[in-house]
Structure formats: structure tokens, C-alpha cells
Short mmCIF file of C-alpha atoms in Angstrom, two decimals:
data_model
loop_
_atom_site.label_atom_id
_atom_site.label_comp_id
_atom_site.label_asym_id
_atom_site.label_seq_id
_atom_site.Cartn_x
_atom_site.Cartn_y
_atom_site.Cartn_z
CA MET A 1 -34.05 -1.41 12.53
CA SER A 2 -32.12 -4.65 12.45
CA GLN A 3 -29.06 -4.86 14.61
CA SER A 4 -25.49 -5.93 13.99
CA PRO A 5 -25.20 -9.44 12.50
CA PRO A 6 -23.97 -12.26 14.75
CA MET A 7 -20.24 -12.81 14.97
CA LEU A 8 -18.83 -15.12 12.33
CA PRO A 9 -17.04 -18.42 12.99
CA ARG A 10 -13.50 -18.44 14.31
CA ARG A 11 -11.97 -18.76 10.84
CA HIS A 12 -12.73 -15.09 10.21
CA PHE A 13 -10.88 -13.86 13.29
CA LEU A 14 -7.46 -14.85 11.99
CA ALA A 15 -8.00 -12.14 9.40
CA LEU A 16 -9.37 -9.66 11.93
CA GLY A 17 -6.81 -10.06 14.68
CA GLY A 18 -4.29 -7.59 13.27
CA VAL A 19 -0.61 -7.81 12.49
CA ALA A 20 0.57 -8.94 15.90
CA ALA A 21 -1.93 -11.77 16.26
CA GLY A 22 -1.36 -13.11 12.77
CA ALA A 23 2.39 -13.05 13.15
CA ALA A 24 2.26 -14.75 16.55
CA ILE A 25 0.04 -17.60 15.31
CA LEU A 26 2.26 -18.36 12.35
CA ALA A 27 5.59 -17.82 14.06
CA ALA A 28 4.68 -20.64 16.44
CA GLU A 29 4.76 -23.21 13.61
CA PRO A 30 7.72 -25.55 13.31
CA ALA A 31 10.57 -24.32 11.16
CA SER A 32 10.11 -27.31 8.88
CA ALA A 33 6.74 -25.94 7.78
CA THR A 34 8.46 -23.37 5.57
CA SER A 35 11.45 -23.33 3.28
CA ALA A 36 14.20 -20.95 4.33
CA SER A 37 14.32 -17.65 2.52
CA THR A 38 16.69 -17.55 -0.42
CA ASP A 39 17.12 -13.82 -0.05
CA ARG A 40 19.03 -12.84 3.09
CA ILE A 41 17.99 -9.40 4.26
CA THR A 42 18.03 -7.53 7.54
CA LEU A 43 14.86 -5.56 8.19
CA THR A 44 14.58 -2.63 10.57
CA GLY A 45 11.17 -3.73 11.85
CA TYR A 46 8.12 -5.80 11.04
CA ALA A 47 7.68 -5.68 7.24
CA PHE A 48 3.94 -6.40 7.04
CA LYS A 49 2.59 -3.41 8.96
CA LEU A 50 0.28 -2.48 6.05
CA GLY A 51 -1.50 -5.84 6.14
CA VAL A 52 -2.56 -8.15 3.32
CA ALA A 53 -5.30 -8.23 0.70
CA SER A 54 -6.67 -10.21 -2.22
CA GLY A 55 -8.61 -9.17 -5.27
CA ASP A 56 -10.10 -9.71 -8.74
CA PRO A 57 -11.17 -13.32 -8.11
CA MET A 58 -11.32 -15.73 -11.03
CA PRO A 59 -12.57 -19.34 -10.99
CA ASP A 60 -9.01 -20.68 -10.72
CA GLY A 61 -7.39 -18.05 -8.54
CA VAL A 62 -6.99 -14.54 -7.17
CA VAL A 63 -4.32 -11.87 -6.90
CA LEU A 64 -2.67 -11.65 -3.47
CA TRP A 65 -1.24 -8.35 -2.24
CA THR A 66 1.07 -7.03 0.41
CA ARG A 67 3.63 -4.24 0.60
CA LEU A 68 6.81 -4.40 2.64
CA ALA A 69 7.11 -1.34 4.88
CA PRO A 70 8.79 -1.66 8.30
CA ASP A 71 8.67 2.16 8.56
CA PRO A 72 5.53 3.00 6.56
CA LEU A 73 5.60 6.76 7.18
CA ALA A 74 9.27 7.30 6.34
CA LEU A 75 9.65 10.74 4.79
CA ASP A 76 11.29 9.40 1.63
CA GLY A 77 8.21 7.29 0.86
CA LEU A 78 10.26 4.08 0.73
CA GLY A 79 8.69 2.55 3.84
CA GLY A 80 11.98 1.82 5.55
CA MET A 81 13.04 -0.66 2.88
CA PRO A 82 16.50 -0.83 1.25
CA ASP A 83 16.94 0.16 -2.38
CA ARG A 84 17.06 -3.43 -3.62
CA ALA A 85 14.73 -6.20 -4.71
CA VAL A 86 13.49 -8.66 -2.09
CA GLN A 87 12.16 -12.18 -2.55
CA VAL A 88 8.76 -12.64 -0.88
CA ARG A 89 7.22 -16.08 -0.47
CA TRP A 90 3.49 -16.72 -0.41
CA GLU A 91 1.33 -19.67 0.49
CA VAL A 92 -2.34 -20.52 -0.09
CA ALA A 93 -4.07 -23.14 2.04
CA GLU A 94 -7.48 -24.75 2.38
CA ASP A 95 -7.46 -24.18 6.13
CA GLU A 96 -6.58 -21.22 8.33
CA ARG A 97 -3.80 -23.16 10.10
CA PHE A 98 -2.07 -23.95 6.81
CA ARG A 99 -2.05 -27.70 7.33
CA ARG A 100 -3.27 -28.16 3.74
CA VAL A 101 -1.16 -25.81 1.63
CA VAL A 102 -2.20 -26.09 -2.02
CA ARG A 103 -0.08 -23.42 -3.72
CA ARG A 104 3.26 -21.76 -3.00
CA GLY A 105 5.31 -19.22 -4.88
CA VAL A 106 7.88 -16.44 -4.77
CA GLU A 107 7.48 -12.85 -5.93
CA ARG A 108 10.18 -10.25 -6.43
CA ALA A 109 9.31 -7.02 -4.61
CA THR A 110 11.26 -4.11 -6.09
CA ALA A 111 12.07 -0.65 -4.82
CA GLU A 112 10.78 0.80 -8.11
CA TRP A 113 7.24 -0.37 -7.19
CA GLY A 114 7.39 0.42 -3.50
CA HIS A 115 8.22 -3.19 -2.55
CA SER A 116 4.64 -4.13 -3.32
CA VAL A 117 3.68 -7.71 -4.08
CA HIS A 118 0.97 -8.76 -6.55
CA ALA A 119 0.99 -12.57 -6.71
CA GLU A 120 -1.40 -13.91 -9.34
CA VAL A 121 -2.33 -17.37 -8.10
CA HIS A 122 -3.72 -20.02 -10.44
CA GLY A 123 -4.72 -23.65 -10.08
CA LEU A 124 -7.24 -23.18 -7.29
CA ARG A 125 -10.72 -24.68 -7.23
CA PRO A 126 -13.68 -22.51 -8.19
CA ASP A 127 -16.07 -21.14 -5.57
CA ARG A 128 -13.84 -22.12 -2.67
CA GLU A 129 -12.64 -20.39 0.47
CA TYR A 130 -8.85 -20.15 0.94
CA TRP A 131 -6.37 -18.59 3.34
CA TYR A 132 -3.06 -16.99 2.40
CA ARG A 133 0.04 -15.45 3.95
CA PHE A 134 3.46 -14.05 3.01
CA ARG A 135 6.98 -14.54 4.35
CA VAL A 136 10.12 -12.48 4.05
CA ALA A 137 13.37 -13.26 5.89
CA ASP A 138 12.18 -14.68 9.24
CA GLN A 139 8.94 -12.71 9.29
CA VAL A 140 5.40 -13.92 8.57
CA SER A 141 2.46 -11.77 7.54
CA PRO A 142 -1.04 -11.74 8.98
CA VAL A 143 -3.41 -14.30 7.50
CA GLY A 144 -5.93 -13.27 4.86
CA ARG A 145 -9.08 -15.06 3.79
CA THR A 146 -10.19 -15.05 0.17
CA ARG A 147 -12.58 -16.83 -2.18
CA THR A 148 -12.39 -17.84 -5.83
CA ALA A 149 -15.17 -17.09 -8.28
CA PRO A 150 -17.55 -19.88 -9.31
CA ARG A 151 -16.84 -21.61 -12.61
CA PRO A 152 -18.34 -19.97 -15.72
CA GLY A 153 -22.03 -20.77 -16.10
CA ALA A 154 -22.29 -22.54 -12.74
CA ALA A 155 -25.87 -22.43 -11.44
CA LEU A 156 -25.73 -20.33 -8.27
CA GLN A 157 -28.56 -19.87 -5.81
CA SER A 158 -27.08 -16.82 -4.12
CA LEU A 159 -24.11 -14.47 -3.89
CA THR A 160 -23.41 -11.66 -1.42
CA PHE A 161 -21.13 -8.69 -1.92
CA ALA A 162 -20.60 -5.33 -0.24
CA PHE A 163 -19.71 -2.06 -1.88
CA ALA A 164 -18.13 1.01 -0.33
CA SER A 165 -16.36 4.26 -1.19
CA CYS A 166 -15.10 7.61 0.13
CA GLN A 167 -12.98 7.16 3.23
CA ALA A 168 -11.54 10.55 4.14
CA TYR A 169 -9.12 9.89 7.00
CA THR A 170 -9.46 13.40 8.41
CA ASP A 171 -13.29 13.30 8.48
CA GLY A 172 -13.87 10.23 10.58
CA TYR A 173 -12.92 6.82 11.90
CA PHE A 174 -13.23 3.79 9.63
CA THR A 175 -15.60 2.07 12.06
CA ALA A 176 -17.84 0.92 9.22
CA PHE A 177 -14.99 -1.26 7.97
CA GLU A 178 -14.83 -3.01 11.37
CA HIS A 179 -18.40 -4.10 10.83
CA LEU A 180 -17.93 -4.91 7.16
CA ALA A 181 -15.13 -7.28 8.15
CA ARG A 182 -17.66 -9.31 10.16
CA GLU A 183 -20.12 -9.69 7.28
CA ASP A 184 -20.17 -13.04 5.47
CA LEU A 185 -19.19 -11.81 1.99
CA ASP A 186 -18.10 -13.35 -1.28
CA LEU A 187 -16.69 -10.04 -2.50
CA VAL A 188 -16.12 -6.37 -1.68
CA VAL A 189 -16.33 -3.71 -4.42
CA HIS A 190 -14.61 -0.39 -3.70
CA LEU A 191 -15.73 2.41 -6.01
CA GLY A 192 -13.11 5.05 -5.38
CA ASP A 193 -11.81 7.80 -3.12
CA TYR A 194 -9.70 5.27 -1.26
CA ILE A 195 -7.56 8.22 -0.18
CA TYR A 196 -8.09 11.98 -0.27
CA GLU A 197 -5.37 14.10 -1.80
CA GLY A 198 -5.79 17.28 0.25
CA GLY A 199 -3.63 18.38 3.15
CA GLY A 200 -6.38 19.05 5.69
CA ALA A 201 -6.04 18.34 9.39
CA GLY A 202 -9.74 17.91 10.22
CA SER A 203 -11.02 18.34 13.76
CA ILE A 204 -10.83 14.84 15.31
CA GLY A 205 -7.07 14.31 15.58
CA ARG A 206 -6.58 12.45 12.28
CA ALA A 207 -4.55 14.98 10.30
CA HIS A 208 -3.26 14.01 6.89
CA LEU A 209 0.33 13.01 6.25
CA PRO A 210 2.05 14.64 4.53
CA ALA A 211 0.45 17.84 5.80
CA ALA A 212 0.12 19.33 2.31
CA GLU A 213 -1.69 18.26 -0.86
CA THR A 214 -0.17 15.25 -2.60
CA PHE A 215 1.61 15.75 -5.92
CA SER A 216 4.66 13.48 -6.07
CA LEU A 217 4.98 9.70 -5.86
CA THR A 218 6.57 10.14 -2.43
CA ASP A 219 3.55 12.17 -1.27
CA TYR A 220 1.04 9.59 -2.48
CA ARG A 221 3.02 6.68 -1.00
CA ILE A 222 3.04 8.28 2.45
CA ARG A 223 -0.68 9.09 2.22
CA TYR A 224 -1.53 5.49 1.30
CA SER A 225 0.64 4.20 4.13
CA GLN A 226 -1.24 6.41 6.59
CA TYR A 227 -4.60 5.09 5.42
CA LYS A 228 -3.50 1.47 5.25
CA LEU A 229 -2.18 1.53 8.80
CA ASP A 230 -5.79 1.80 9.94
CA PRO A 231 -6.66 -1.56 11.58
CA ALA A 232 -10.31 -1.47 10.48
CA LEU A 233 -9.33 -1.04 6.84
CA GLN A 234 -6.80 -3.86 7.16
CA ALA A 235 -9.43 -6.14 8.66
CA ALA A 236 -11.86 -5.48 5.81
CA HIS A 237 -9.18 -6.28 3.25
CA ALA A 238 -8.17 -9.48 5.01
CA THR A 239 -11.62 -11.04 5.14
CA ALA A 240 -12.71 -11.14 1.45
CA PRO A 241 -11.39 -10.40 -2.05
CA TRP A 242 -11.79 -6.82 -3.26
CA VAL A 243 -12.49 -5.37 -6.70
CA VAL A 244 -11.33 -1.75 -6.85
CA ALA A 245 -11.48 1.26 -9.16
CA PRO A 246 -10.21 4.82 -8.55
CA ASP A 247 -12.33 7.97 -8.60
CA ASP A 248 -11.28 11.61 -8.43
CA HIS A 249 -9.69 12.02 -4.99
CA ASP A 250 -7.35 9.11 -5.65
CA VAL A 251 -5.66 11.61 -7.98
CA GLU A 252 -7.24 15.05 -7.49
CA ASN A 253 -10.73 16.37 -6.85
CA ASN A 254 -12.99 16.47 -9.93
CA TRP A 255 -10.28 15.73 -12.49
CA ALA A 256 -11.42 14.79 -15.99
CA GLY A 257 -9.25 13.20 -18.66
CA ASP A 258 -6.09 15.28 -18.92
CA HIS A 259 -7.67 18.23 -17.09
CA SER A 260 -7.08 19.09 -13.45
CA GLN A 261 -9.54 21.17 -11.49
CA PRO A 262 -9.19 24.89 -12.28
CA ASP A 263 -8.11 25.97 -8.78
CA THR A 264 -5.06 23.71 -8.56
CA GLU A 265 -1.64 25.06 -9.51
CA PRO A 266 0.62 24.24 -11.22
CA ASP A 267 -0.98 21.25 -12.94
CA GLN A 268 -3.55 23.12 -15.03
CA ASP A 269 -1.07 22.36 -17.81
CA PRO A 270 -2.20 18.92 -19.08
CA ALA A 271 1.42 17.76 -19.41
CA VAL A 272 2.07 18.60 -15.77
CA PHE A 273 -1.19 16.99 -14.66
CA ARG A 274 -0.29 13.78 -16.49
CA LEU A 275 2.86 13.58 -14.38
CA ARG A 276 0.75 13.90 -11.25
CA ARG A 277 -1.69 11.28 -12.49
CA ALA A 278 1.21 8.91 -13.21
CA ALA A 279 2.38 9.27 -9.60
CA ALA A 280 -1.15 8.77 -8.25
CA TYR A 281 -1.80 5.73 -10.45
CA GLN A 282 1.47 4.10 -9.45
CA ALA A 283 0.77 4.56 -5.73
CA TYR A 284 -2.78 3.24 -6.24
CA TYR A 285 -1.44 0.11 -7.92
CA GLU A 286 1.28 -0.36 -5.32
CA ASN A 287 -1.25 -0.37 -2.50
CA LEU A 288 -4.16 -2.39 -3.87
CA PRO A 289 -4.75 -6.00 -5.02
CA LEU A 290 -4.69 -5.43 -8.78
CA ARG A 291 -3.49 -7.76 -11.50
CA ALA A 292 -0.55 -6.99 -13.77
CA SER A 293 -3.06 -6.08 -16.49
CA SER A 294 -3.86 -2.98 -14.42
CA MET A 295 -0.22 -1.99 -13.84
CA PRO A 296 0.00 1.67 -14.89
CA ARG A 297 2.27 2.82 -17.67
CA GLY A 298 2.98 6.41 -16.81
CA PRO A 299 -0.33 8.32 -16.76
CA GLU A 300 -2.29 5.41 -18.29
CA MET A 301 -3.93 2.58 -16.38
CA GLN A 302 -6.40 -0.14 -17.37
CA VAL A 303 -9.24 0.32 -14.90
CA TYR A 304 -12.33 -0.97 -16.68
CA ARG A 305 -12.72 -4.76 -16.70
CA ARG A 306 -15.31 -7.53 -16.45
CA LEU A 307 -15.67 -10.25 -13.81
CA LYS A 308 -18.17 -13.11 -13.92
CA PHE A 309 -19.56 -15.19 -11.08
CA GLY A 310 -21.25 -18.34 -12.36
CA ASP A 311 -24.60 -17.68 -14.02
CA LEU A 312 -25.67 -15.17 -11.37
CA LEU A 313 -23.52 -12.04 -11.75
CA GLN A 314 -21.65 -10.15 -14.42
CA LEU A 315 -19.77 -7.23 -12.85
CA ASP A 316 -18.53 -4.54 -15.23
CA VAL A 317 -16.12 -2.17 -13.51
CA LEU A 318 -16.09 1.26 -15.14
CA ASP A 319 -13.55 4.06 -15.51
CA THR A 320 -15.54 7.30 -15.38
CA ARG A 321 -12.54 9.65 -15.06
CA ARG A 322 -9.83 8.91 -17.60
CA PHE A 323 -11.85 9.20 -20.84
CA ARG A 324 -14.44 11.86 -20.02
CA ASP A 325 -14.61 15.37 -21.42
CA GLN A 326 -13.99 18.28 -19.10
CA GLN A 327 -16.89 19.32 -16.85
CA LEU A 328 -19.21 22.00 -18.17
CA THR A 329 -19.73 25.41 -16.66
CA ASP A 330 -22.98 25.86 -18.64
CA GLN A 331 -25.49 23.12 -17.91
CA SER A 332 -27.50 23.96 -21.04
CA LEU A 333 -24.80 22.11 -23.00
CA ARG A 334 -25.15 18.84 -21.10
CA TRP A 335 -27.08 17.20 -23.98
CA ASP A 336 -24.22 17.81 -26.44
CA PRO A 337 -24.09 14.45 -28.32
CA ASN A 338 -20.32 14.69 -28.76
CA ARG A 339 -19.57 14.70 -25.05
CA GLN A 340 -18.06 11.53 -23.61
CA MET A 341 -18.15 10.00 -20.15
CA LEU A 342 -16.68 6.57 -20.86
CA GLY A 343 -15.00 7.28 -24.18
CA ALA A 344 -16.01 5.53 -27.39
CA LYS A 345 -13.90 2.39 -26.84
CA GLN A 346 -15.06 1.73 -23.28
CA GLU A 347 -18.68 2.52 -24.15
CA ALA A 348 -18.62 0.02 -27.05
CA TRP A 349 -16.93 -2.61 -24.83
CA LEU A 350 -19.57 -2.14 -22.15
CA LEU A 351 -22.59 -2.35 -24.42
CA ALA A 352 -21.21 -5.36 -26.30
CA GLY A 353 -20.58 -7.16 -23.03
CA LEU A 354 -24.01 -6.34 -21.66
CA GLY A 355 -25.65 -7.48 -24.87
CA ALA A 356 -23.83 -10.82 -24.74
CA SER A 357 -24.32 -11.41 -21.02
CA THR A 358 -26.04 -14.59 -19.87
CA ALA A 359 -25.89 -13.66 -16.18
CA ARG A 360 -29.06 -13.31 -14.09
CA TRP A 361 -27.88 -9.92 -12.73
CA ASN A 362 -25.84 -7.36 -14.67
CA VAL A 363 -24.11 -4.88 -12.37
CA LEU A 364 -22.05 -1.80 -13.23
CA GLY A 365 -19.42 -0.73 -10.72
CA ASN A 366 -19.73 3.01 -11.34
CA GLN A 367 -17.96 5.90 -9.60
CA ILE A 368 -20.46 8.80 -9.96
CA PHE A 369 -24.23 8.54 -9.94
CA ALA A 370 -26.09 7.92 -13.19
CA MET A 371 -29.65 8.85 -12.16
CA GLU A 372 -30.90 12.35 -12.82
CA ALA A 373 -30.81 14.56 -9.72
CA ASP A 374 -32.48 17.97 -9.82
CA HIS A 375 -30.90 19.91 -6.95
CA THR A 376 -33.40 22.77 -6.75
CA ALA A 377 -36.92 22.90 -5.30
CA GLY A 378 -39.22 24.21 -8.02
CA ALA A 379 -37.92 25.95 -11.13
CA PRO A 380 -35.40 26.11 -12.61
CA GLU A 381 -33.85 22.63 -12.59
CA THR A 382 -30.18 22.49 -11.62
CA PHE A 383 -27.82 19.56 -11.97
CA GLY A 384 -24.30 18.70 -10.90
CA MET A 385 -21.84 18.79 -13.76
CA ASP A 386 -19.39 16.20 -12.40
CA THR A 387 -21.97 13.37 -12.44
CA TRP A 388 -23.65 11.69 -15.42
CA ASP A 389 -26.09 14.65 -15.36
CA GLY A 390 -23.31 16.72 -16.91
CA TYR A 391 -22.98 14.11 -19.67
CA ALA A 392 -26.68 13.55 -20.35
CA ALA A 393 -26.29 12.51 -23.99
CA ALA A 394 -23.67 9.91 -23.06
CA ARG A 395 -26.03 8.56 -20.40
CA GLN A 396 -28.85 8.40 -22.93
CA ARG A 397 -26.66 6.40 -25.33
CA LEU A 398 -25.92 3.94 -22.53
CA PHE A 399 -29.54 3.60 -21.45
CA ASP A 400 -30.80 3.32 -25.03
CA GLY A 401 -28.19 0.63 -25.62
CA VAL A 402 -29.29 -1.30 -22.56
CA ALA A 403 -32.93 -1.10 -23.67
CA SER A 404 -32.33 -2.04 -27.31
CA ARG A 405 -30.21 -5.04 -26.33
CA GLY A 406 -32.84 -6.34 -23.92
CA VAL A 407 -30.45 -6.38 -20.97
CA GLU A 408 -32.31 -7.82 -18.00
CA ASN A 409 -31.81 -7.15 -14.30
CA PHE A 410 -29.61 -4.13 -14.94
CA LEU A 411 -28.18 -2.63 -11.75
CA ILE A 412 -25.73 0.20 -11.08
CA ILE A 413 -23.79 0.51 -7.83
CA THR A 414 -22.24 3.91 -7.19
CA GLY A 415 -20.21 5.91 -4.68
CA ASP A 416 -18.85 9.49 -4.52
CA ALA A 417 -21.89 11.45 -3.26
CA HIS A 418 -21.57 10.75 0.50
CA ARG A 419 -25.24 9.81 0.69
CA SER A 420 -27.46 6.86 -0.13
CA VAL A 421 -30.23 6.72 -2.73
CA ALA A 422 -32.12 3.87 -4.38
CA ALA A 423 -33.63 4.96 -7.69
CA ASP A 424 -35.36 3.70 -10.81
CA LEU A 425 -33.36 4.30 -13.98
CA LYS A 426 -35.66 5.82 -16.60
CA LEU A 427 -35.31 6.04 -20.36
CA ASN A 428 -36.68 9.57 -20.00
CA PHE A 429 -36.27 11.11 -16.58
CA ALA A 430 -38.50 14.03 -17.60
CA ASP A 431 -41.44 11.63 -17.86
CA PRO A 432 -42.23 9.65 -14.67
CA ALA A 433 -44.28 7.23 -16.81
CA SER A 434 -41.26 6.49 -19.01
CA ARG A 435 -39.90 2.96 -19.20
CA THR A 436 -37.71 1.83 -16.29
CA ILE A 437 -34.63 -0.07 -17.48
CA GLY A 438 -32.89 -0.80 -14.19
CA THR A 439 -32.07 0.27 -10.65
CA GLU A 440 -29.28 2.36 -9.17
CA PHE A 441 -27.97 1.91 -5.65
CA LEU A 442 -26.02 4.99 -4.64
CA GLY A 443 -23.96 4.18 -1.58
CA THR A 444 -22.81 6.52 1.15
CA ALA A 445 -19.28 7.22 2.39
CA ILE A 446 -17.29 5.23 4.91
CA SER A 447 -16.30 8.49 6.64
CA SER A 448 -16.19 11.41 4.18
CA GLY A 449 -18.34 14.33 5.20
CA GLY A 450 -18.33 13.53 8.92
CA ASN A 451 -21.23 12.07 10.87
CA GLY A 452 -24.00 12.84 8.43
CA ALA A 453 -27.72 12.57 9.26
CA ASP A 454 -30.67 10.39 8.48
CA MET A 455 -32.11 13.19 6.34
CA ASP A 456 -30.83 16.60 5.27
CA GLN A 457 -32.20 19.42 3.15
CA LEU A 458 -30.71 18.10 -0.08
CA GLY A 459 -32.35 14.75 0.60
CA VAL A 460 -35.73 16.44 1.10
CA THR A 461 -35.29 18.30 -2.18
CA TRP A 462 -34.13 15.24 -4.09
CA LEU A 463 -37.09 13.11 -3.01
CA ALA A 464 -39.53 15.91 -3.84
CA GLU A 465 -38.07 16.82 -7.23
CA ASN A 466 -37.01 13.40 -8.51
CA PRO A 467 -39.89 10.90 -8.37
CA HIS A 468 -37.64 8.06 -9.56
CA MET A 469 -35.79 8.24 -6.21
CA LYS A 470 -37.36 5.81 -3.74
CA PHE A 471 -35.06 6.03 -0.71
CA HIS A 472 -32.59 8.53 0.74
CA ASN A 473 -30.26 8.61 3.73
CA ALA A 474 -27.20 10.75 4.52
CA GLN A 475 -25.46 8.76 7.28
CA ARG A 476 -22.14 6.91 6.90
CA GLY A 477 -21.65 3.21 6.25
CA TYR A 478 -21.64 0.67 3.42
CA GLN A 479 -24.03 -1.48 1.41
CA VAL A 480 -24.52 -5.25 1.23
CA CYS A 481 -26.14 -6.73 -1.89
CA HIS A 482 -27.73 -10.17 -1.67
CA LEU A 483 -28.33 -11.70 -5.10
CA GLY A 484 -30.75 -14.58 -5.55
CA ARG A 485 -32.36 -16.17 -8.56
CA HIS A 486 -35.74 -14.48 -8.17
CA GLU A 487 -34.91 -11.36 -6.18
CA MET A 488 -32.04 -9.27 -4.92
CA HIS A 489 -31.95 -6.81 -2.07
CA THR A 490 -29.49 -4.22 -0.87
CA ASP A 491 -29.06 -3.52 2.84
CA TYR A 492 -28.00 0.04 3.64
CA ARG A 493 -25.79 -0.46 6.72
CA VAL A 494 -25.16 2.75 8.69
CA VAL A 495 -23.28 3.99 11.74
CA PRO A 496 -24.63 6.90 13.82
CA PHE A 497 -21.29 8.71 14.05
CA VAL A 498 -17.70 8.61 12.76
CA ASN A 499 -16.12 11.43 14.78
CA ALA A 500 -15.22 8.92 17.49
CA PRO A 501 -14.52 5.19 17.45
CA GLY A 502 -16.93 2.51 18.63
CA ALA A 503 -20.11 3.30 16.67
CA PRO A 504 -22.64 0.44 16.36
CA ILE A 505 -24.03 -0.70 13.03
CA SER A 506 -27.66 -1.06 11.94
CA THR A 507 -29.60 -1.62 8.74
CA ARG A 508 -31.33 1.63 7.85
CA ALA A 509 -33.27 0.14 4.93
CA ARG A 510 -33.54 -2.95 2.74
CA VAL A 511 -34.29 -2.18 -0.92
CA HIS A 512 -35.76 -5.01 -3.01
CA VAL A 513 -35.61 -5.65 -6.76
CA GLN A 514 -37.42 -8.57 -8.40
CA SER A 515 -35.85 -10.50 -11.24
CA GLY A 516 -37.47 -9.56 -14.55
CA ARG A 517 -39.10 -6.40 -13.13
CA PRO A 518 -36.68 -3.43 -13.40
CA GLY A 519 -36.74 -0.77 -10.71
CA VAL A 520 -37.29 -0.72 -6.97
CA ALA A 521 -39.99 -3.20 -5.93
CA HIS A 522 -40.27 -1.96 -2.36
CA VAL A 523 -38.25 -0.56 0.55
CA SER A 524 -38.42 -2.02 4.05
CA ALA A 525 -36.91 -0.45 7.15
#
């Protein structure tokens, strides 16, 4: 196994040094370096305890995020902030010491949106590294590092991004994020379960706050604050731009459309559940680097979107929760042609975009796995109903559409399952000789499910019953995808434990795909 990558140059450590280090570095600058705040306010403590982040990079800019919270775990969910709007200044520079500031601006952080800041910066150069920071009153935030996307159609030789999901605070430490923050990345894609909604205490001393399941906006705000206080998560956000999409636990386990899971009271009533989803969506937006186009309006939120990176990558981010039909209880109905996973509008948008793509690699950011997965050794076959297996006809429409449009180098990256699998995507999973149209990389959890293992019984069954699966692992970690012009490979980066801090990182496997040849080419350990 390969070992942890070498430490990155010093420029990355400004983002990794935490709140205190970032504030100390910037506070030492001369007062003339910054205009005085136009909004006089007295804060009860350091306002930037939840860190900084950037996201959704475009060729001319990114969105910059922070949230003011001198008392992040305050019981009223307001983070220790007054019930008034606050002016927050931001700066973007070409160097980590901010000697070459290229953009400045002011955002109005309101109590209605949890004093979150989403500054959409424009006028930057494409495919460039930048540093950013925020100021409020006499306080300065930590420094974040970000990168703009390459210009449209630019000929790229390579691009590297990581993807991750499923970080249950109660199940384990976010050690994997410490290591991710040291990777040299152009982008991080987070595929959901950023928080978990339950009230569990776990067994490692990381009990959830509040101590009960989250339902109200106050509940969700406190839960996000707890997660975002984690220094490893802050470091990962501060080192590269993120592209994010929610999954089920960001609202409630296994929700579908306007339907909550059957065992949750009182929101089995769709009207009541929509109120809960509105609260969850608002807290999600308040705490992540999303553009105004994704600002929720009550229980509705624009999640699916398309990002392009030169001529090398088209990334289509999916919403596999909001528009799906309710999960089946009878798997014999999974081929019902009327059942929807993406909804008609999103499905048409996706296929049209894939058909028109000129990118070398076409990647779907997908929350729940698309490959078929028979869970039972021998007969009969059994499938999970929350994944695309429960929406088999919708999956077939997608795969048929990919095939008929001649989409090349089709890849799906996925979270949710707390295990890793690399698999060929088949037009007919029942026939191993059927045409392969692409490759799926299912990625494991950051911490959900506890320590995990290299192999478990489900993994043994999956590999035996599903010949399109070429690799399996059930440890914790994240994935790094290296895109080139002739080949891409995904490194499955794993930690041996999460029930205590300090775990090392290693590469469990490297899975290769060749341009123009769909499916897994080979797996190296």
C-alpha cells in the first residue's frame, strides 16, 4: 500500500492552521491594510469559530462562505449574534499574505439567514489559485485557499478532485478530512449526509447536540454548528473549493419527495414534513458555500446543476431525493416505468446536457449507488429499495439515454453506502456480456458506521453475486480522482480506525479507466 502523500508547500498551512493561527497572522498586519468597518458592533467572542469555505468555482470566480457565530452552540440557534444585520467585508488575493489583493467587497449578514455570508466573487482569472478572508468589526477570519475553474474549452492535461460523504459525528473522528486537507486538489465534491439528524450519543464521547432528533431550524442550526466546529472539517473546507449536494440524513433518513420515513412522527403528514424540510434546507444553505441560485424557498431548493472545467470535465450534480417516488415495499414493482428517481424535468436536463457535452470525462455527482447490487447469496435476488435498484426503470431510461447519445467516458461518483465499490455500468445487469456504458465509483464514509473493515460479509456476497463489481472495501476514508487525457484513476484512501483520533492514511486501491474504453480497466493495490 502507498503511504500518506508528502506535506504540501507552506501556502496550504495558512488554511490548515485553524482559527487562532489565521487570526493571529492577519491581525499582525498594519491597520492601513484594511478599511475600517462601517458597521460598529460589539461581539461577545470571536465571530469566525465555524471557519471559512469556498465553492461552485466558475472561470471568473467562486462563492465565498462564512457564518458569524461567537457562541456557535447557543441554545437559541442564533450563534451568539444580535438580532440585526451585520456588514462583513471580504478580500481575495493572489498571495497568502494578501500583498496582492485583487477583489474586495461587503456582504450583509442577516439574522434571518443565521448571519451566514455567501459572497459571489467575479472578475478573477480562470484556473488560478487565490486566497480569501473575511473581516467584521476588528476581527479577521482564518485564511482560505480556493481555485477558479479553467476557461470553457481550455485544453487541460490533468485535473484532480476528491469526493466524500457520510460524516456521522457520533460514529467517529473526522481524521480522514485532516488527510484530505493535505492533498493537492482542484476541487472537493461532497455527496451528502454532511450531518446526521438523529439524537444518538454514540460510544466515543461525541454525542449529538441537541440530544434529540432535529426538527426545527434551531435544532438544525445547532447540529451544523457542532459539526462545523470540528477542526479537521474546517481544514478540508479551507484548502479547496467544494461542490455540495444533500442526501437523506441532511433532512431525515430515507426521505423521498414529500414523504418522510414511516417510523417518524409527527411528520408522516406531507405538509408537516415539508416544514421540516424547509428548516433543514435553510440550515444546509446557511452552512455551506452555495450560490444564491441554490437559496431555498421554503421546502424547495435548487440542488442539481452543471459545472465545467475546460475541455476535461463536465460535472453534473444530481438531486436524487426531492423528485423521487416513495420507496417500494415490494421489490417486484421496481421496474414500474412510471416511477421516478430524478423527476422528468431533471432527467431531461441531464440527458440533454450529457448529449451536448464536449468534455473528455462526464461525471455525475450522485447520492445513492446506481449499479445493481444483489444482496443475497444464491436465489432469490434481493435489492435495496432506497438506491437506484428500487427505481430500475428510471435507471434504464438514464443508461439507454447515455448509450443512444454516444456519451463517452461516463463516470458516476456516489456516496451513502458506507463502503467502496468500483463497478462497470451495464445496459443489462442480468447479462454479464451486456454492453458496458461507464464506470461507477462508490465511495465510503468519512466516519459513519464506525471503524469498518477491509472486507465484510456483504462485500463477499456482492463480489460473488454481482460480476460487474471489480473492487470492494468497507473501511472509512475518501476518494481522489485523477483525470488525464488518456486515462483516469481513482485512489481509495482509507484510515484503519475512526473511534480515536490520529489514524494514518493509505491508498487501499487504485482503480483505472481508459479514455474511450468504458468500465474498469484494472485495479492495483
